[in-house]
Short mmCIF file of C-alpha atoms in Angstrom, two decimals:
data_model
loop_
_atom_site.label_atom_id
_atom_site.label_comp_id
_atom_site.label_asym_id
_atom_site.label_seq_id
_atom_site.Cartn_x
_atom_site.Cartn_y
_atom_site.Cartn_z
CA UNK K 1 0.00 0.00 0.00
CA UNK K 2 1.25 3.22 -0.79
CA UNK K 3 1.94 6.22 1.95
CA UNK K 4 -0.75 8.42 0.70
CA UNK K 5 -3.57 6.81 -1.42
CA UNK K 6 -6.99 8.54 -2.69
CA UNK K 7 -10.53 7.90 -3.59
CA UNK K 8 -13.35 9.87 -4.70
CA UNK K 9 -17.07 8.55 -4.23
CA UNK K 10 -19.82 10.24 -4.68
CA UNK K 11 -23.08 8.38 -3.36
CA UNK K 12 -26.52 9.43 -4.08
CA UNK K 13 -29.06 11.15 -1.94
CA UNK K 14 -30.70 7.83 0.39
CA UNK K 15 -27.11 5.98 0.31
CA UNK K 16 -26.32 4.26 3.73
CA UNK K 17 -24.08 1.51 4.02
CA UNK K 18 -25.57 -1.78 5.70
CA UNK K 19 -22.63 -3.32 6.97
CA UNK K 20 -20.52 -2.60 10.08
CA UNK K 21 -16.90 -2.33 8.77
CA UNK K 22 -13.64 -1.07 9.86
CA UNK K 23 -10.34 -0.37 8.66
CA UNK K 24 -6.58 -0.91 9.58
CA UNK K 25 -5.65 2.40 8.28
CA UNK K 26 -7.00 5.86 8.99
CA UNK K 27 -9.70 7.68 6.70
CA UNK K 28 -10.42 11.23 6.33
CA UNK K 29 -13.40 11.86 5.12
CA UNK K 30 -14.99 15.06 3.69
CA UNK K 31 -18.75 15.33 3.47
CA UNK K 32 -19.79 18.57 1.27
CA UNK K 33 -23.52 17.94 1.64
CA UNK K 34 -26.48 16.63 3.86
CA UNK K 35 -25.29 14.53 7.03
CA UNK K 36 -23.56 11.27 7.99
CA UNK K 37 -23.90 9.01 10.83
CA UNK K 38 -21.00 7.06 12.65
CA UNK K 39 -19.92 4.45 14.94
CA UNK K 40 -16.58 4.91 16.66
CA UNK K 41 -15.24 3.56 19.63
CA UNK K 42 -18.46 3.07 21.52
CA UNK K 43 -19.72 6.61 20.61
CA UNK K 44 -22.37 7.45 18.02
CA UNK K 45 -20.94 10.39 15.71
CA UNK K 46 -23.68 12.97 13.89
CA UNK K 47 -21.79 14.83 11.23
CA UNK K 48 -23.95 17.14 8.95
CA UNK K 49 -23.21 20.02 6.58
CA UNK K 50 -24.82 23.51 7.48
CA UNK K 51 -26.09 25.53 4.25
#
């Protein structure tokens, strides 16, 4: 795996994802509309995107 790698997705309007998951490597993730929900480390996470 490189240092540095990068992905673009863009997901329409009612996309969740179903599935628990995790990952061995760290994510940043930038949300540039409407809101997000996460799981991490026993604490529920609300992120949403203020117009």
């Amino acid at each position: 795996m490189p240092f540095i790698e990068f992905e673009k997705s863009v997901k329409g309007k009612d996309w969740s994802m179903l599935d628990l998951h995790s990952h061995k490597h760290y994510e940043i993730y930038f949300l540039s509309k409407g809101s997000r929900s996460y799981f991490f480390e026993n604490a529920f996470y609300k992120i949403s995107v203020k117009k």
